Coordinates of C-alpha atoms and ligand atoms in Angstrom, one line a residue:
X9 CA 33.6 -50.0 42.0
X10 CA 32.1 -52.7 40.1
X11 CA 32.9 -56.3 41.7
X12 CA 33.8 -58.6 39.3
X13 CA 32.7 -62.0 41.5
X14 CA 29.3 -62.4 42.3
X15 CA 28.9 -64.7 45.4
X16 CA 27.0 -68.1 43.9
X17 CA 25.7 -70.9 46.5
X18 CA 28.0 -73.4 46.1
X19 CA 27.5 -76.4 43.2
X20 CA 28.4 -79.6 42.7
X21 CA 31.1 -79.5 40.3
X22 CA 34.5 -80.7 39.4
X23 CA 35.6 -78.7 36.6
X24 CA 35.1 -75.5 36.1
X25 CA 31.6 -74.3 34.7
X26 CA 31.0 -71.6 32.2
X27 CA 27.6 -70.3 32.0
X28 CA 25.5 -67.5 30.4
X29 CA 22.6 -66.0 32.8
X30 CA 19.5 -65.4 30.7
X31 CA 16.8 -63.3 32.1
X32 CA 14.8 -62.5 28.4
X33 CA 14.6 -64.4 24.9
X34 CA 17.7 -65.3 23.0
X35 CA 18.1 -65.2 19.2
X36 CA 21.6 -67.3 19.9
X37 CA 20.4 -69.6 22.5
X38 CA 23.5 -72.2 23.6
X39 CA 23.5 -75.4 26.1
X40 CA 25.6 -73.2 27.9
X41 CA 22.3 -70.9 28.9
X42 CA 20.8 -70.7 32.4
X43 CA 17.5 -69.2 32.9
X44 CA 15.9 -66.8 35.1
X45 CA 13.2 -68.7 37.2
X46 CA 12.8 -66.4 40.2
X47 CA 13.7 -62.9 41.4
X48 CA 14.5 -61.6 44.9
X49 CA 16.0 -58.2 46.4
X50 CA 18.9 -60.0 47.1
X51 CA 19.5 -63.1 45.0
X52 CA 18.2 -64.6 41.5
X53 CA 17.5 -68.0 40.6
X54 CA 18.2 -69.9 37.3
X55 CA 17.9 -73.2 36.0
X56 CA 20.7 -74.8 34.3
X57 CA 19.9 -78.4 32.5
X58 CA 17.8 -79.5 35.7
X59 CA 19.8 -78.1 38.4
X60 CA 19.7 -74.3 40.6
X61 CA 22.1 -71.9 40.5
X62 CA 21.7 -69.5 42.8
X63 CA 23.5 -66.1 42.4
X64 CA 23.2 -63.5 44.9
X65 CA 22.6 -60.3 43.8
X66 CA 20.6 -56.6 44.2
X67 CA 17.9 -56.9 42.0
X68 CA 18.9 -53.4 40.3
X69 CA 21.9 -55.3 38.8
X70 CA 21.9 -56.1 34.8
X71 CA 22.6 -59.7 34.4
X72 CA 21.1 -60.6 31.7
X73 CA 23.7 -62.1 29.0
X74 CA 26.5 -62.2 31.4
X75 CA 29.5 -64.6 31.4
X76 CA 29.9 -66.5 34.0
X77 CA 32.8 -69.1 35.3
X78 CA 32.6 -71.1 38.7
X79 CA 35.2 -73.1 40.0
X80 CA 34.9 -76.3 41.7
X81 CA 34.4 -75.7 45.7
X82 CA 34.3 -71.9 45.5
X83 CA 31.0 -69.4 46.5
X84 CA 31.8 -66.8 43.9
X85 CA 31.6 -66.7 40.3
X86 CA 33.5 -64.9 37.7
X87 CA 32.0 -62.3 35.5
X88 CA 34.1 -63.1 32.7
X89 CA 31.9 -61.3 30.1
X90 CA 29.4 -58.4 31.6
X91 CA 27.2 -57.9 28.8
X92 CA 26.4 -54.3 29.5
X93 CA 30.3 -53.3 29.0
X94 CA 32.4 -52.4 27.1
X95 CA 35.7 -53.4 29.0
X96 CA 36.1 -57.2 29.3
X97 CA 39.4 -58.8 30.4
X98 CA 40.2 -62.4 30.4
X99 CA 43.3 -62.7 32.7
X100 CA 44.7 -66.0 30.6
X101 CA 47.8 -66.2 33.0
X102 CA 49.3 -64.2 35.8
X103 CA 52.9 -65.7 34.7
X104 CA 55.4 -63.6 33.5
X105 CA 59.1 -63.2 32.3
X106 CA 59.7 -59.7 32.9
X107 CA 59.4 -57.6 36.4
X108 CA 58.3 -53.9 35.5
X109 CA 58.9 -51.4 38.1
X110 CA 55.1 -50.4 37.7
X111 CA 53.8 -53.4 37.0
X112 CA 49.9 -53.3 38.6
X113 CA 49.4 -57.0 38.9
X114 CA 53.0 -58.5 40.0
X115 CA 53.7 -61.9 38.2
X116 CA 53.0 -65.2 40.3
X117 CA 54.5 -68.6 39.5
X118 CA 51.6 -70.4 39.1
X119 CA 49.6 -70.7 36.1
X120 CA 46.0 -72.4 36.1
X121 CA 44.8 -73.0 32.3
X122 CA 41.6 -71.7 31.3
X123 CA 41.8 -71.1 27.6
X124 CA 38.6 -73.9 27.1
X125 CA 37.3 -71.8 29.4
X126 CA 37.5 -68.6 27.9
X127 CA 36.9 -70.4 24.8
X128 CA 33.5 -71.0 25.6
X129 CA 32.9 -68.1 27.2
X130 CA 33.8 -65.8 24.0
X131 CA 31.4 -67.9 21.8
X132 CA 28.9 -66.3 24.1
X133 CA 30.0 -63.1 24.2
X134 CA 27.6 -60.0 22.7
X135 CA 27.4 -59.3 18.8
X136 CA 30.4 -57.2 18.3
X137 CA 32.1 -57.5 21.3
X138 CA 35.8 -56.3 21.4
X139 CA 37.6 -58.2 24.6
X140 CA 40.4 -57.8 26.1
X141 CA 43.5 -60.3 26.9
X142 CA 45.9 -59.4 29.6
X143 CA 48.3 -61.1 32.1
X144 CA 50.9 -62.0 33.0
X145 CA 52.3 -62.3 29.7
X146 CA 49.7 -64.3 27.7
X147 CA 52.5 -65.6 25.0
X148 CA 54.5 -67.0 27.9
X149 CA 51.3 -70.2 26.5
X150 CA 51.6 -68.5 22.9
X151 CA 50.5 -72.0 21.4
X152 CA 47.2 -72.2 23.8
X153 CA 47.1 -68.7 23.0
X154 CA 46.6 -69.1 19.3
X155 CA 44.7 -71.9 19.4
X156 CA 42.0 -70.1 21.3
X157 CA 42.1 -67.0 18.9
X158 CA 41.7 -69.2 15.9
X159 CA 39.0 -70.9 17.5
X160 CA 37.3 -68.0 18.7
X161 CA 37.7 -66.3 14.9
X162 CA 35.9 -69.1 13.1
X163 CA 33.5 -69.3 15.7
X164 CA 32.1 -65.5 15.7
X165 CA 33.7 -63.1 13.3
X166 CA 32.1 -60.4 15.0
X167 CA 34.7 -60.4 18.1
X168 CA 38.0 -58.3 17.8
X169 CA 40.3 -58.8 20.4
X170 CA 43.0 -56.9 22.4
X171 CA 45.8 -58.2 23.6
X172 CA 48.4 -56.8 25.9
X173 CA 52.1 -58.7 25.7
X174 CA 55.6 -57.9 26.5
X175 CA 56.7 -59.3 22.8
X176 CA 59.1 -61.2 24.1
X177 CA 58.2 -64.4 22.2
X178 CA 56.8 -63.6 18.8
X179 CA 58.7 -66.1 16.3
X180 CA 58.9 -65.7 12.0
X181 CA 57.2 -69.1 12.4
X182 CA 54.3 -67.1 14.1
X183 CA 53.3 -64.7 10.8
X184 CA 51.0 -67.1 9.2
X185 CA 49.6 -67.7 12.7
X186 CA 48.4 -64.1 12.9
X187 CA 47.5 -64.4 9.2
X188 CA 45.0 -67.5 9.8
X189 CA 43.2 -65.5 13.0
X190 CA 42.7 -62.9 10.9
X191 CA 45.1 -59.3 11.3
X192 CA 42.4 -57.4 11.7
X193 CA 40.5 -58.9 14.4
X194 CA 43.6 -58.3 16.7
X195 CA 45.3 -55.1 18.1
X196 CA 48.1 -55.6 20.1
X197 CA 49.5 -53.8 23.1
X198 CA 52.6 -53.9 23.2
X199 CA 55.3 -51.5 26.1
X200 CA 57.8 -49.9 25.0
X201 CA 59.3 -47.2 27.5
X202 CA 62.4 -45.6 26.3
X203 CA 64.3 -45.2 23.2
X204 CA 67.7 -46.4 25.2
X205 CA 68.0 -50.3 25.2
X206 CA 69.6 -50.0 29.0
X207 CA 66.7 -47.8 30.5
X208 CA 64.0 -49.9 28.9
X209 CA 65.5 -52.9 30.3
X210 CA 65.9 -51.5 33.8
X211 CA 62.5 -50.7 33.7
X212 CA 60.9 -53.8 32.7
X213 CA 63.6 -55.8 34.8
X214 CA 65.2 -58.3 31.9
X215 CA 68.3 -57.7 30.0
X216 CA 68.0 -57.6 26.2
X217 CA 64.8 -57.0 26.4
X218 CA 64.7 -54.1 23.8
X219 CA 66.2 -56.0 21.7
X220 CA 63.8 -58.6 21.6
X221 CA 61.1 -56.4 21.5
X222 CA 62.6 -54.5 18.6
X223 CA 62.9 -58.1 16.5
X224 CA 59.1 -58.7 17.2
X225 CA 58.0 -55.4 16.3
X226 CA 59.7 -55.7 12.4
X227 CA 58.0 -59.2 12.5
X228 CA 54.7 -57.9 13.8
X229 CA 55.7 -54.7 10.6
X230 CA 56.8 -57.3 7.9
X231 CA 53.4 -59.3 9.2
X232 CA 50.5 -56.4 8.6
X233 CA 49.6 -56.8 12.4
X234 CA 47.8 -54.1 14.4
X235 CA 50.3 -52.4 17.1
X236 CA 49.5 -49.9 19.8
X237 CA 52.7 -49.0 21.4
X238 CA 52.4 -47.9 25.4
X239 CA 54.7 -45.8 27.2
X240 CA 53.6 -45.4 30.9
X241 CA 55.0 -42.4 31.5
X242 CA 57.6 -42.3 35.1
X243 CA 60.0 -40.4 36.2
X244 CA 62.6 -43.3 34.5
X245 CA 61.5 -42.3 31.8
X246 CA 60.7 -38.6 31.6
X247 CA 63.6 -37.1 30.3
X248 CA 63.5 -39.9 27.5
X249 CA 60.3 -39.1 26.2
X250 CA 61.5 -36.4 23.4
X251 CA 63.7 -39.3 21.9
X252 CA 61.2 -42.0 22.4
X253 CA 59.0 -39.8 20.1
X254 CA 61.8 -39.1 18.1
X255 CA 62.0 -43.6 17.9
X256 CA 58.7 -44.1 17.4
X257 CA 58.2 -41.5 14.3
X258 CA 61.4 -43.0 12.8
X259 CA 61.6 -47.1 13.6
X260 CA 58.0 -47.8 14.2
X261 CA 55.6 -45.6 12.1
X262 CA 53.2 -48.3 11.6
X263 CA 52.3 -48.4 14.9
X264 CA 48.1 -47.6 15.3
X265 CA 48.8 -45.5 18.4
X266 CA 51.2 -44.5 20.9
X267 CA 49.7 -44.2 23.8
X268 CA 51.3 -42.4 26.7
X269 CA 49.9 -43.5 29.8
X270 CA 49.4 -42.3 33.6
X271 CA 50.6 -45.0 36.3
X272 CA 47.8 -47.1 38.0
X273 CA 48.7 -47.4 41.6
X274 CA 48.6 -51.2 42.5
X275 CA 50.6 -54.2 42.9
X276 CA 54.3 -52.4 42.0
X277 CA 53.1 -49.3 41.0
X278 CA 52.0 -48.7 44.6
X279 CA 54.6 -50.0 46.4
X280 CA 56.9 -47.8 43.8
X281 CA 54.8 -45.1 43.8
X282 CA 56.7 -41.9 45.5
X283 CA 59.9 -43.2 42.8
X284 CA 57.7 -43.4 40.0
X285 CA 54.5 -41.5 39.3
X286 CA 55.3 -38.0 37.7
X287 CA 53.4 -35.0 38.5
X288 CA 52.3 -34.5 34.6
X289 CA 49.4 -32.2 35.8
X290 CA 52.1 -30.0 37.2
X291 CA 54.5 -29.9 34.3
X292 CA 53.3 -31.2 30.7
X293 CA 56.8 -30.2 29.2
X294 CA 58.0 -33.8 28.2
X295 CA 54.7 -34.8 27.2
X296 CA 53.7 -31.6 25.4
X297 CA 57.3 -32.1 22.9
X298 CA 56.5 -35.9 22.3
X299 CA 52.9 -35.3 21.1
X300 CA 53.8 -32.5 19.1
X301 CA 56.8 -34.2 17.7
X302 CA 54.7 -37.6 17.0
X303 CA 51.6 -36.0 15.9
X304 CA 53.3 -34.0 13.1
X305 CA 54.6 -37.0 11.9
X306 CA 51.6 -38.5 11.3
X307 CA 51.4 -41.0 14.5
X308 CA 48.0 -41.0 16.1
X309 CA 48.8 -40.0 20.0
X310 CA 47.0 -40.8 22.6
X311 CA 47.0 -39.8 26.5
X312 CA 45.6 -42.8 28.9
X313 CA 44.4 -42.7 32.2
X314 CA 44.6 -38.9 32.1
X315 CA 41.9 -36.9 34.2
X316 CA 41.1 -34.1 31.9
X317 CA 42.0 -31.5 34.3
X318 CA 45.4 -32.5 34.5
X319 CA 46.0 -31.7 30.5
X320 CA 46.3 -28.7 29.1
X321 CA 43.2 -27.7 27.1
X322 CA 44.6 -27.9 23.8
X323 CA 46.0 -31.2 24.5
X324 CA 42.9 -32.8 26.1
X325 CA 41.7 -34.2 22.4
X326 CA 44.5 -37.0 23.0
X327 CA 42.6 -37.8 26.2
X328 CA 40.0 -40.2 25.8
X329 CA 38.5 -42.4 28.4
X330 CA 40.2 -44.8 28.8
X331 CA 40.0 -46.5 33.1
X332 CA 37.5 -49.9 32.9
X333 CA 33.9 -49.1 34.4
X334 CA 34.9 -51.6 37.1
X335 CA 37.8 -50.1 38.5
X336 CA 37.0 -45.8 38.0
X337 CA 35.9 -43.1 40.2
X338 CA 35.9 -39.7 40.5
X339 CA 36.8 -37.5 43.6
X340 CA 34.2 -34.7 45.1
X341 CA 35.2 -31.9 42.9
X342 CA 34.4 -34.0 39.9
X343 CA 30.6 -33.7 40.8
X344 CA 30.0 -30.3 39.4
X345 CA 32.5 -30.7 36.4
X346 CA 31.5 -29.7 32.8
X347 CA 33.8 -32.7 31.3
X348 CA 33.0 -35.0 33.7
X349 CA 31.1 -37.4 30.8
X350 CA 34.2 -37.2 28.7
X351 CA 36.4 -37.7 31.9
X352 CA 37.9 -40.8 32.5
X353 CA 38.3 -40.0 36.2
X354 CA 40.6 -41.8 38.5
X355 CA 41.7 -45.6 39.4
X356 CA 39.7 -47.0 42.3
X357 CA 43.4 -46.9 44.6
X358 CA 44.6 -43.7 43.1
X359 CA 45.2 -41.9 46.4
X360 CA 44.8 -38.5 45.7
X361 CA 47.2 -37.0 48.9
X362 CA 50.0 -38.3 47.2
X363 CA 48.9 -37.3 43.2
X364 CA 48.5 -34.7 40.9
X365 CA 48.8 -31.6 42.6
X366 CA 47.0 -29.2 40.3
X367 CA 43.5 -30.6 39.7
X368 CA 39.7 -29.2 39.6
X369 CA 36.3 -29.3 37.9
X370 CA 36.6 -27.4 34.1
Ligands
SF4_521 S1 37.3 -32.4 37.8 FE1 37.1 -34.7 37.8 S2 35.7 -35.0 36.1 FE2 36.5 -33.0 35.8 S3 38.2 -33.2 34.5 FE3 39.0 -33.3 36.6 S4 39.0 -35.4 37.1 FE4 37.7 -35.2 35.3

């Protein structure tokens, strides 16, 4: 697993600092920069407008043009941007107004505001860079929200951005909003789990949910706005899955994908695990009807967080890879798999005594 802190000795700030480690040249050199002066096994050195920063760190790890954010009076930094991947997350809030029964980072009350932050931190992001936002609900601060996407957009209008919400809060007021950032520099990833109002609410704990969401996604229609639609796939949900495809050829048809994902067992999706997760690589059945259904349709399909083993071979095209660097592994009888390149492999806290039951190397 890749850690995502980095331990720092400690510096004599106030507010929080964003910096970019340089270890070579820059062609987009920023006051933000601090550069390598000296190397160790264990720990690097920079120099940031006349002061030390010392990060420790094995000398084999790439560095150079990372991202990184240190709080006042803590001894470890953020790697908000790793510049050697593709799979950066700015948490923007850990708020949020619904309670999903698989949720893998349970909501918290407080919310600490870093969009100038992030802000900053995206300007020095990588040429091209495509970054994700996730929560919490990030529109539960929609207008901090925005104004860091439109700030971001006429800063670099090489960055794309993906952004994960509940759609609980999109307004008509909101269209020229997504206009101005630009529609096609956002694709948004929105949960939808059943085709029945009552189920999906009981899954994502708040009454009229569906509702809502249904009123954002004709805005987000009548708007032009990128959608990818994701159903985690539960047993809640299973016997649903047939109509949901059935939904999504008929109501949303728009949508880039529909992505039909495996649970990832942390936070709720742990402690619901034995009452959620479904056995897919014991019985595609469901799954098999809904990508058939949606595919002939014309809906591009996808499967996330699927080891390849557990899909049928003709269905493994719709399985890309799709678990962050930081947080995937693979289990001993990955080692001598033929697929194991195109294999997305498992979550870090996937506990295999208690998952898919029919599994091995291709
Ligand atoms: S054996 Fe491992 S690498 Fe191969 S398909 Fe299965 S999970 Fe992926």
């Amino acid at each position: 697993m890749i850690d995502l802190r980095l331990k720092v000795d400690p510096l004599p700030i106030v507010e929080p600092l964003v910096l970019r480690l340089c270890e070579t040249d820059r062609a987009d050199p920023s006051e933000h920069d601090a550069h390598l002066i000296r190397r160790e096994l264990q720990h690097r050195e920079y120099e940031y407008l006349g002061f030390s920063v010392v990060i420790h760190a094995t000398s084999d790890m790439p560095l150079d043009g990372d991202v990184l954010m240190v709080l006042p009076g803590q001894a470890s930094a953020h790697r908000l941007i790793r510049a050697s991947s593709q799979h950066n997350t700015l948490l923007v809030t850990e708020q949020c107004d619904q309670l999903c029964v698989m949720c893998s980072q349970p909501p918290k009350k407080h919310h600490a505001d870093l969009f100038d932050q992030f802000a900053i931190a995206v300007r020095l992001a990588p040429s091209g860079a495509y970054i994700g936002i996730s929560g919490g609900e990030p529109l539960l601060h929609k207008d901090r929200l925005f104004a860091f996407l439109a700030t971001a957009a006429s800063a670099r209008r090489d960055l794309r951005f993906h952004i994960l919400t509940n759609a609980q809060h999109f307004e008509p007021s909101d269209v020229s909003r997504l206009d101005a950032i630009g529609l096609e520099r956002v694709l948004w990833g929105i949960p939808l789990y059943s085709s029945e109002a009552d189920l999906h609410d009981h899954i994502v704990g708040k009454p009229g949910a569906f509702q809502r969401l249904e009123q954002s996604l004709a805005l987000l229609m009548r708007a032009g706005a990128s959608v990818e639609l994701r159903t985690v796939v539960t047993q809640q949900n299973w016997e649903n899955l047939r109509d949901l495809a059935n939904y999504v050829v008929n109501r949303t048809p728009f949508v880039s994908v529909w992505a039909l994902m495996q649970l990832e067992r942390m936070g709720y999706g742990r402690m619901n695990w034995n009452r959620t997760f479904r056995d897919t690589s014991s019985d595609f059945t469901m799954i098999r009807s809904a990508i058939n259904l949606a595919a002939a349709r014309g809906i591009a399909v996808s499967l996330f967080n699927f080891p390849l083993c557990s899909v049928p071979e003709p269905y493994r095209q719709f399985a890309p890879s799709t678990i962050s660097d930081w947080k995937r592994k693979y289990l001993d009888f990955c080692d001598d798999c033929s697929v194991r390149a195109a294999c997305g492999g498992f979550f870090e806290w996937y506990s295999h005594s208690e998952g898919f039951s029919k599994l091995g190397r291709i």
